[in-house]
Tab-separated table of C-alpha atoms in Angstrom:
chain	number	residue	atom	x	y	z
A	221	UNK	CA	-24.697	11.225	3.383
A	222	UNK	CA	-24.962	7.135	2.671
A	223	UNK	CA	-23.194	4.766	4.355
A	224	UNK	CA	-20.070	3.541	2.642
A	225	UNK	CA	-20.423	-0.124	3.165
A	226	UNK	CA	-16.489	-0.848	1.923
A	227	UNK	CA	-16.280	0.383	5.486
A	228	UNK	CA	-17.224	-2.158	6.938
A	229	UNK	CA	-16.363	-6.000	7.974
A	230	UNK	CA	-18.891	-8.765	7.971
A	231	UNK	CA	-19.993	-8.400	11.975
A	232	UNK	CA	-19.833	-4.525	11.463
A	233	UNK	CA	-22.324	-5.180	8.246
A	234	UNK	CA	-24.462	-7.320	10.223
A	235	UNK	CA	-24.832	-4.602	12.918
A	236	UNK	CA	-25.708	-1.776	10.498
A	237	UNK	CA	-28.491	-4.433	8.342
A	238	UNK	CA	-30.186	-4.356	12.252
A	239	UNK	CA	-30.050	-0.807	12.190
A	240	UNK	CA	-32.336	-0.910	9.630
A	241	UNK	CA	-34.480	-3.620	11.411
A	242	UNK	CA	-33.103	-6.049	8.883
A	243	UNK	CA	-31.916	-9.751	9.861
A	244	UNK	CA	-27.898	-10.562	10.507
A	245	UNK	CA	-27.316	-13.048	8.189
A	246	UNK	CA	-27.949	-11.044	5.133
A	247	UNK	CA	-24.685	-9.166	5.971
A	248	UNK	CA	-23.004	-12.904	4.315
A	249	UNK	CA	-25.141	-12.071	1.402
A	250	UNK	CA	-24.441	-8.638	0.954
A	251	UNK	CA	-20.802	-9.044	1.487
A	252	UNK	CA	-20.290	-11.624	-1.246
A	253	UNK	CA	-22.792	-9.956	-3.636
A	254	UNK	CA	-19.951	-6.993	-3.398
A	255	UNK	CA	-16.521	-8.888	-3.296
A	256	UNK	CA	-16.968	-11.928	-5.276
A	257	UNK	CA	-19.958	-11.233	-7.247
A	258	UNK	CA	-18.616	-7.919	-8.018
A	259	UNK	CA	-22.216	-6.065	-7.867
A	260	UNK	CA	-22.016	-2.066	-8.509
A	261	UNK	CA	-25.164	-1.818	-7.481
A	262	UNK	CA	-28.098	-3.036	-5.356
A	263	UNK	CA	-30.352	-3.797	-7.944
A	264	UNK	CA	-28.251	-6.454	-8.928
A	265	UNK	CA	-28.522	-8.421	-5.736
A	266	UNK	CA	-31.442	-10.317	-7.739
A	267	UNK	CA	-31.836	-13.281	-4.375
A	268	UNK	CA	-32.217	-9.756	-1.892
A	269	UNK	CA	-36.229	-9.028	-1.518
A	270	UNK	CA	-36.977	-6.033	-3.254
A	271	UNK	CA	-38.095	-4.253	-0.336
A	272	UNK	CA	-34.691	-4.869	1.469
A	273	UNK	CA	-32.983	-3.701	-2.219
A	274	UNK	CA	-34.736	-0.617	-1.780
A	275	UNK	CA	-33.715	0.225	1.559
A	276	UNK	CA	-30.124	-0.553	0.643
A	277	UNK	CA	-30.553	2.369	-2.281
A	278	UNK	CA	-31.330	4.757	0.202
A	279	UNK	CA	-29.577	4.430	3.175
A	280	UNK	CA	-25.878	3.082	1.873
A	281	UNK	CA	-23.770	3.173	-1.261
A	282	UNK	CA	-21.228	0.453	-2.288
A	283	UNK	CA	-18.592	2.301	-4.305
A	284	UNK	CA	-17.780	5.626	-3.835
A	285	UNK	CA	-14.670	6.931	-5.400
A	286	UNK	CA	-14.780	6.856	-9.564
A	287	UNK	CA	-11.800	6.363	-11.971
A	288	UNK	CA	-11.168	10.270	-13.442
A	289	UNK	CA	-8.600	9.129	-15.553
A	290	UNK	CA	-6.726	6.118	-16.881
A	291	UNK	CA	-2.654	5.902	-18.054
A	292	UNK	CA	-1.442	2.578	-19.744
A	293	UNK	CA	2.513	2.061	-19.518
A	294	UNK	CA	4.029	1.120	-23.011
A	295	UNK	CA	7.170	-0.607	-21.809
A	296	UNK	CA	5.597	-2.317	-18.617
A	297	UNK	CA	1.473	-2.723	-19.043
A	298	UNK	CA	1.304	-0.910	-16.118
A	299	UNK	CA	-2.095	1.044	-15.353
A	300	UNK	CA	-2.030	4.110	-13.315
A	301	UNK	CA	-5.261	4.985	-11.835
A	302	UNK	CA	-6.540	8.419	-11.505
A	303	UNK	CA	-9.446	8.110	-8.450
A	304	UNK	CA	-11.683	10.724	-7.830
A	305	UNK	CA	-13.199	10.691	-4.290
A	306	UNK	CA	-16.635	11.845	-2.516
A	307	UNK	CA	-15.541	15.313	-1.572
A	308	UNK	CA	-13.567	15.997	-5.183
A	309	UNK	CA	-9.977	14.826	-3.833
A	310	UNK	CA	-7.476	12.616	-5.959
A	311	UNK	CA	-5.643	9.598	-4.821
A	312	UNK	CA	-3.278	7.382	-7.603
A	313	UNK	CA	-3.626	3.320	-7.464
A	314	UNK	CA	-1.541	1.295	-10.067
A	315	UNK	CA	-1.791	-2.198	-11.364
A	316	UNK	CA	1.425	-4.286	-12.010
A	317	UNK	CA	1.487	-7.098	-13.942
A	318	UNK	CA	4.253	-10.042	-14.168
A	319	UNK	CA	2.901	-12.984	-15.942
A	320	UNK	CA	0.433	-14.636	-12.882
A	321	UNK	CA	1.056	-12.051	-10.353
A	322	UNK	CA	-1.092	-9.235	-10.256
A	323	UNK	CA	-0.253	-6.306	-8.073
A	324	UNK	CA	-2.413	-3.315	-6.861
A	325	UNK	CA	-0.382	-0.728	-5.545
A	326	UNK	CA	-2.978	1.188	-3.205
A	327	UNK	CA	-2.997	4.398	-1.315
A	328	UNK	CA	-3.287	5.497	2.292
A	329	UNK	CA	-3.420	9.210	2.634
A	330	UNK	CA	-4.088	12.012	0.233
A	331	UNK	CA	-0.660	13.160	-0.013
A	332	UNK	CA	1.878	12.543	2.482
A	333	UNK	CA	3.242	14.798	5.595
A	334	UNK	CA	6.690	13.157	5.605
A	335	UNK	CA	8.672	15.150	3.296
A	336	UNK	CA	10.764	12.388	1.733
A	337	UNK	CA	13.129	13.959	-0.816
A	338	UNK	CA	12.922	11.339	-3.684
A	339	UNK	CA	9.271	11.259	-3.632
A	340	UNK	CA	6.853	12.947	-5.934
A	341	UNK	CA	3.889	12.666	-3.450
A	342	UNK	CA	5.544	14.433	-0.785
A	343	UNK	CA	5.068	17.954	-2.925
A	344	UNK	CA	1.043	17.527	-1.903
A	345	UNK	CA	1.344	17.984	1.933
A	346	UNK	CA	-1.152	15.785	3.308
A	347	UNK	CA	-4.759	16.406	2.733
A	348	UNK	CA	-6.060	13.622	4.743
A	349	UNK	CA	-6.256	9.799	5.773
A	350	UNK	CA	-8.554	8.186	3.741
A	351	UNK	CA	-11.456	5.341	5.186
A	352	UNK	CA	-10.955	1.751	5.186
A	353	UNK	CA	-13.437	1.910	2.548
A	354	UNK	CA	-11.428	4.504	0.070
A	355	UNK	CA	-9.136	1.814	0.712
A	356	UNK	CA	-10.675	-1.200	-0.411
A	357	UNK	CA	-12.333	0.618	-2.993
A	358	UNK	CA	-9.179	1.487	-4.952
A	359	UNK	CA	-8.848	-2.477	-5.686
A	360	UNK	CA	-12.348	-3.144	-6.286
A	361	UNK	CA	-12.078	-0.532	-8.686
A	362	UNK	CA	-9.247	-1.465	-10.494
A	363	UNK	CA	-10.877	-5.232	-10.233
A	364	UNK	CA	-13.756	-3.708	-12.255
A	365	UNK	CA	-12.163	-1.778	-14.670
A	366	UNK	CA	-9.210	-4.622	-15.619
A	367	UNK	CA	-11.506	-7.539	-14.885
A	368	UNK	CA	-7.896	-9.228	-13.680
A	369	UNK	CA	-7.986	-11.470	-10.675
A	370	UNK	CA	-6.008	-10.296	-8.398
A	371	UNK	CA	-3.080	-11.572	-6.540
A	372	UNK	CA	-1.758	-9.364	-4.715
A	373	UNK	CA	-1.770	-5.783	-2.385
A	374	UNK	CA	0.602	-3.354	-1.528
A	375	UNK	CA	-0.321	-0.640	0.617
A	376	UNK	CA	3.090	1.545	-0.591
A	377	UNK	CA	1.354	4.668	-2.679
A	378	UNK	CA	0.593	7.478	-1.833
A	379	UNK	CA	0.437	8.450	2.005
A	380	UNK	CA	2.321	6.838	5.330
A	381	UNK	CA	0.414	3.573	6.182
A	382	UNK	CA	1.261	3.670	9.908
A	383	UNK	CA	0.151	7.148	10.243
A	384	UNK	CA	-3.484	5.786	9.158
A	385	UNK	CA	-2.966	2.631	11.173
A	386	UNK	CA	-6.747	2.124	12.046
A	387	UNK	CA	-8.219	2.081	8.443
A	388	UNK	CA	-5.296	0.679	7.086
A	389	UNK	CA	-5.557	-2.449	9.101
A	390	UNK	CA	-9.368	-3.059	8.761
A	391	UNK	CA	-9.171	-2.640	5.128
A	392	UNK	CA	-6.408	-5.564	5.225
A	393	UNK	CA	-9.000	-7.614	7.399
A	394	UNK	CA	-11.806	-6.719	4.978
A	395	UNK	CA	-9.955	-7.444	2.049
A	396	UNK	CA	-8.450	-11.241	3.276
A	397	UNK	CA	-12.217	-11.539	4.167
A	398	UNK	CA	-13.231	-15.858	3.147
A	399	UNK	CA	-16.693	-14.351	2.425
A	400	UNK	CA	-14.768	-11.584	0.752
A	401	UNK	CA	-12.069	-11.194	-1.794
A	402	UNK	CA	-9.961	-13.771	0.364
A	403	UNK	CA	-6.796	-12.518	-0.487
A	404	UNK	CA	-3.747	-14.310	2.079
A	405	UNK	CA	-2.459	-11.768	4.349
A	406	UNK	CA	0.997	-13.544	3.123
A	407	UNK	CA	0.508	-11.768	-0.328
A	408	UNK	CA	-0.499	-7.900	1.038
A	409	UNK	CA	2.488	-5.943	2.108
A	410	UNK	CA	2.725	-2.860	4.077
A	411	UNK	CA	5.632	-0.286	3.547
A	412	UNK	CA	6.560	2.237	6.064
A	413	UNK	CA	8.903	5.005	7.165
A	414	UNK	CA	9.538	3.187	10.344
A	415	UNK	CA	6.864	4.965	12.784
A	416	UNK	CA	8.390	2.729	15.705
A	417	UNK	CA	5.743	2.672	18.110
A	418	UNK	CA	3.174	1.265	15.331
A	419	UNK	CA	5.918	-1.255	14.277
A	420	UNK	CA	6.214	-2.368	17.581
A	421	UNK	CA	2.255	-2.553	17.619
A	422	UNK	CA	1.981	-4.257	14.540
A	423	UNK	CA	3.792	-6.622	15.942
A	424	UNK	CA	2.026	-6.963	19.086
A	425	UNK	CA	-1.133	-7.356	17.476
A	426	UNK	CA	0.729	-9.999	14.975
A	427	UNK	CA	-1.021	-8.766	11.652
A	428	UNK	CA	-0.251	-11.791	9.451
A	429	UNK	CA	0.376	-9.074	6.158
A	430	UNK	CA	3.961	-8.383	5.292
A	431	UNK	CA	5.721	-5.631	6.945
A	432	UNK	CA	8.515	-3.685	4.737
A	433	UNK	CA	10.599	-0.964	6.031
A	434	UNK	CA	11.759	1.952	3.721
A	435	UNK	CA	15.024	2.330	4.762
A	436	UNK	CA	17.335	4.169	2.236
A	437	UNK	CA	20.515	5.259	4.150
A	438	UNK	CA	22.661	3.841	6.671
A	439	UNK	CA	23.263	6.785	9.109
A	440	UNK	CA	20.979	8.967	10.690
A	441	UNK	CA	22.538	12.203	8.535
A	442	UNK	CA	21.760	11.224	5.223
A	443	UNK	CA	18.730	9.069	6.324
A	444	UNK	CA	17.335	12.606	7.455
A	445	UNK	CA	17.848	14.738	4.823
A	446	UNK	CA	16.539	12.259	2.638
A	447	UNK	CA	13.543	12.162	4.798
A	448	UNK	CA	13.210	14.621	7.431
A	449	UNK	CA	10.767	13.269	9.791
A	450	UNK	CA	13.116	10.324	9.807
A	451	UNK	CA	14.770	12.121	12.566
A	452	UNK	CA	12.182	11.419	15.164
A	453	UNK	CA	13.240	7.982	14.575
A	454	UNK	CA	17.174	6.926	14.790
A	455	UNK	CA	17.953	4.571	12.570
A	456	UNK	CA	19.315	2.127	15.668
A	457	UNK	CA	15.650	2.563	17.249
A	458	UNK	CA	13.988	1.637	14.412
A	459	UNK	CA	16.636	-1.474	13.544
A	460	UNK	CA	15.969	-2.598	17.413
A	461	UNK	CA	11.850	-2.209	16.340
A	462	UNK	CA	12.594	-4.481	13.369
A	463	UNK	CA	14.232	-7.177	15.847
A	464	UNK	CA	11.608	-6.991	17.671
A	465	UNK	CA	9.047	-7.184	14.786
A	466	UNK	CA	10.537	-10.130	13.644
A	467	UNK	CA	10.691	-12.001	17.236
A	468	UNK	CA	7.523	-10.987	18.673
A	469	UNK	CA	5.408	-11.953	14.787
A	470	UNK	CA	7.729	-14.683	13.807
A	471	UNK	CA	8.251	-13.307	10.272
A	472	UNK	CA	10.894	-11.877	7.997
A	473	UNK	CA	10.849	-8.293	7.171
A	474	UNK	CA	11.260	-6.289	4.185
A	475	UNK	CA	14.238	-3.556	3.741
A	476	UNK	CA	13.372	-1.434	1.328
A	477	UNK	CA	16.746	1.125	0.130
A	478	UNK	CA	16.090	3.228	-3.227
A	479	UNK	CA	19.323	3.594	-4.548
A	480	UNK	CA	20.264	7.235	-5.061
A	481	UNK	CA	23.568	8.118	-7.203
A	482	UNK	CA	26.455	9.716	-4.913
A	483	UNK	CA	23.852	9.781	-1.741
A	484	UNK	CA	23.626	6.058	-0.913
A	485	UNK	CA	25.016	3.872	-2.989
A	486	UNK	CA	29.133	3.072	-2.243
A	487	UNK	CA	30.194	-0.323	-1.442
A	488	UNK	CA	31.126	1.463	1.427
A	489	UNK	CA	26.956	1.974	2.071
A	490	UNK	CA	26.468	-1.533	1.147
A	491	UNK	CA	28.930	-2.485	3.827
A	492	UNK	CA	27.548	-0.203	6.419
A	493	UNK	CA	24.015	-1.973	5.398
A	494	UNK	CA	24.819	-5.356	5.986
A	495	UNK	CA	26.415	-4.566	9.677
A	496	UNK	CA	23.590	-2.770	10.312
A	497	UNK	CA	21.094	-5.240	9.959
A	498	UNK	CA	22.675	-8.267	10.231
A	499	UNK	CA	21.420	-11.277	12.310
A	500	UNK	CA	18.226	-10.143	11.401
A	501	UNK	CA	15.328	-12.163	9.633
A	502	UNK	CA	15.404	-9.959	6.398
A	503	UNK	CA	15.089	-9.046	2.822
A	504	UNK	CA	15.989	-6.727	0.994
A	505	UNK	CA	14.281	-4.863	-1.808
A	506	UNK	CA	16.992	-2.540	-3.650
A	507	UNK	CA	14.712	-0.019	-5.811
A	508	UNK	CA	16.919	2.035	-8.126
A	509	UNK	CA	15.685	5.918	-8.319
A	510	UNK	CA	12.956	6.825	-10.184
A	511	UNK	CA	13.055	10.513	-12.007
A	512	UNK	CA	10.959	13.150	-9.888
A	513	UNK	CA	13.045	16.300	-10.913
A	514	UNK	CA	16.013	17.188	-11.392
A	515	UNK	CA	18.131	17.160	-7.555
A	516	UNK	CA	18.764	13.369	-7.867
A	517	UNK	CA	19.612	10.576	-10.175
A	518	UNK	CA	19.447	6.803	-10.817
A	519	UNK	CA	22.707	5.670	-10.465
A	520	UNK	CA	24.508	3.817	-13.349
A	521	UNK	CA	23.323	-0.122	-13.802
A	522	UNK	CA	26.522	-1.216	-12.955
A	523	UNK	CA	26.846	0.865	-9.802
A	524	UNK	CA	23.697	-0.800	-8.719
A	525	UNK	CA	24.993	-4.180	-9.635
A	526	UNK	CA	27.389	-3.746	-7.811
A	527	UNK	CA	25.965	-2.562	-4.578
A	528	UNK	CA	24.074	-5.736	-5.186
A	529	UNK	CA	26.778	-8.314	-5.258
A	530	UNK	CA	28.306	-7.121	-2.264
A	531	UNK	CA	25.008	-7.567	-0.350
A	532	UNK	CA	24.734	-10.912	-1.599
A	533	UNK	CA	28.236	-12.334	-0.776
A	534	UNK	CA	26.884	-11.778	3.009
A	535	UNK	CA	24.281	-14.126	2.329
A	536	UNK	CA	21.078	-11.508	2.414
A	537	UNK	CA	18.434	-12.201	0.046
A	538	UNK	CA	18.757	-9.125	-1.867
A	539	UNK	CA	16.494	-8.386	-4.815
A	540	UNK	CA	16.647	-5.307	-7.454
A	541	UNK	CA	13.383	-4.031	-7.811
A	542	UNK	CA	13.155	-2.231	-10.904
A	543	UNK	CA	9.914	-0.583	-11.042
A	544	UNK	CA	6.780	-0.534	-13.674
A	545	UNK	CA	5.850	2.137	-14.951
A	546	UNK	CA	8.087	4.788	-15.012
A	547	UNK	CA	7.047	6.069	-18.324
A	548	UNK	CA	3.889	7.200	-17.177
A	549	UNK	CA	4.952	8.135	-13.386
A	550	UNK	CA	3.603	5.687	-11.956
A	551	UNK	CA	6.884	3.885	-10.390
A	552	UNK	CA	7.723	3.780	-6.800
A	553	UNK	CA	7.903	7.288	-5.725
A	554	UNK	CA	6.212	9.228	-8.620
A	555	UNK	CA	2.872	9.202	-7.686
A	556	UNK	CA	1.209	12.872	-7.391
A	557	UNK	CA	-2.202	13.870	-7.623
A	558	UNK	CA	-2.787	17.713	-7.911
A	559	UNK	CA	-6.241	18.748	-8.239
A	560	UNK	CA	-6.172	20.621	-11.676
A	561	UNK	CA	-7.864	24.262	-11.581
């Protein structure tokens, strides 16, 4: 099999060019000819000697999952991306745009293990973790296909970040890259469940990307049956790993809380909330439900208003988050890739 070369950083490039008894500093060259040059191939590395060219072709590869198939949102311009990977699984990646800000929603896993209830993905089971390449691939991809410039990451599709920690966090590095794509770690986010050892390691290891938490109940009981593997980690745990996230990187963190109609959204929840994570350096994203059958609802606008209000007269920076492309299930929480027979 080739080597991926999405899977690796500059230094690791370098090392794998002397593997093939070339010099180190064409790893620079190689690297931008694929991030901001945007080459799908070798041949078009036209300042590479042939010879060198050549040897690329048949030891490595630079792009190895394929866009199957391609849905354009109506109401939003939201794409969902279909991706097709080397050994014939599927992973979704969507593109959100709002006027300058471009957004690729990327996955982590194929499928997911946790078992959330208001998630479509959850239905697959998880298949695997995918590379740091598979990774970084989805947004070259969609940066070849869309010829957009993009702005900004989020690792929050398919999958549990923090349960792929390794490739997760080199595709971050590789992706911030100067030589690279140089996107700021200040505009890639990463959502998770709350694993709270890795939160407590993220911190340690102060990644500079954003860190949001998916939060979605205020008590242990609902936060559970909402998302059973929640229970290996109680709610005041994972609020005390979020203090500490926030101490030990010296950065806010994201609260993410899909509101669910009758489940989680009383002023009394809203109350409960704001106790709960108050005195800490926080936002909060409010995402209203997005259809994935037919056990749960969005709850009326004006029920989400106001759960909103009453977070804001506490003085949290509170935003609704009405997702993109909904129409063609590609909001937060819809994503599913079955492989068709």
């Amino acid at each position: 099999m080739k080597t991926d070369l999405l899977n690796f950083n500059p230094a690791e490039l370098g090392e794998f060019l002397i593997s093939l008894g070339e010099k180190r500093y064409r790893a620079n060259q190689v690297f931008k000819w694929i991030y901001q040059k945007k080459a799908s191939s070798f041949g078009e590395m036209t300042d590479l000697p042939l010879s060198f060219r050549e040897k690329l072709e048949n030891s490595a590869s630079i792009l190895k999952i394929k866009i199957k198939d391609k849905k354009v949102s109506h109401k939003s311009g939201a794409v969902k991306y279909l991706h097709e990977l080397w050994d014939n699984e599927l992973i979704e990646t969507v593109l959100i745009t709002e006027e300058k800000r471009k957004t690729v929603c990327v996955s982590s896993q194929v499928g997911c293990a946790l078992e959330c209830k208001f998630c479509a993905t959850a239905r697959m089971g998880l298949k695997r973790n995918l590379t740091a390449g598979e990774i970084v691939g989805q947004v070259l991809s969609v940066i070849k296909d869309s010829k957009e410039n993009i702005t900004n990451i989020v690792i929050m599709g398919m999958g549990e970040p923090f349960l792929n920690y390794e490739n997760v966090i080199k595709s971050i590095n590789i992706l911030s890259d100067d030589n690279g794509l140089s996107i700021s770690h200040r505009r890639i986010t990463i959502s998770t469940i709350g694993i709270i050892a890795a939160v407590k390691r993220y911190a340690d290891e102060k990644i500079k990307a954003n860190l949001a938490i998916s939060l979605n109940a205020v008590s242990d009981d609902i936060r559970s049956k909402l998302m059973p593997l929640s229970k290996s980690y109680p709610i005041g745990e994972l609020i005390d790993a979020a203090k500490y996230y926030t101490k030990r990187a010296n950065k806010k963190i994201t609260f993410e809380y899909v509101l669910i109609d009758g489940i989680n959204d009383s002023i009394e929840d809203a109350k409960k909330l704001a106790k709960l994570i108050s005195g800490i350096s926080c936002k909060i994203n409010l995402i209203p439900f997005n259809l994935i059958g037919n056990e749960y609802k969005k709850p009326p606008e004006e029920k989400i208003d106001l759960f909103f209000r009453k977070l804001k007269s506490y003085s949290f920076q509170v935003n609704i988050r009405w997702s993109k492309g909904e129409d063609i299930n590609a909001a937060c929480g819809q994503l599913l890739s079955l492989k068709r027979k």
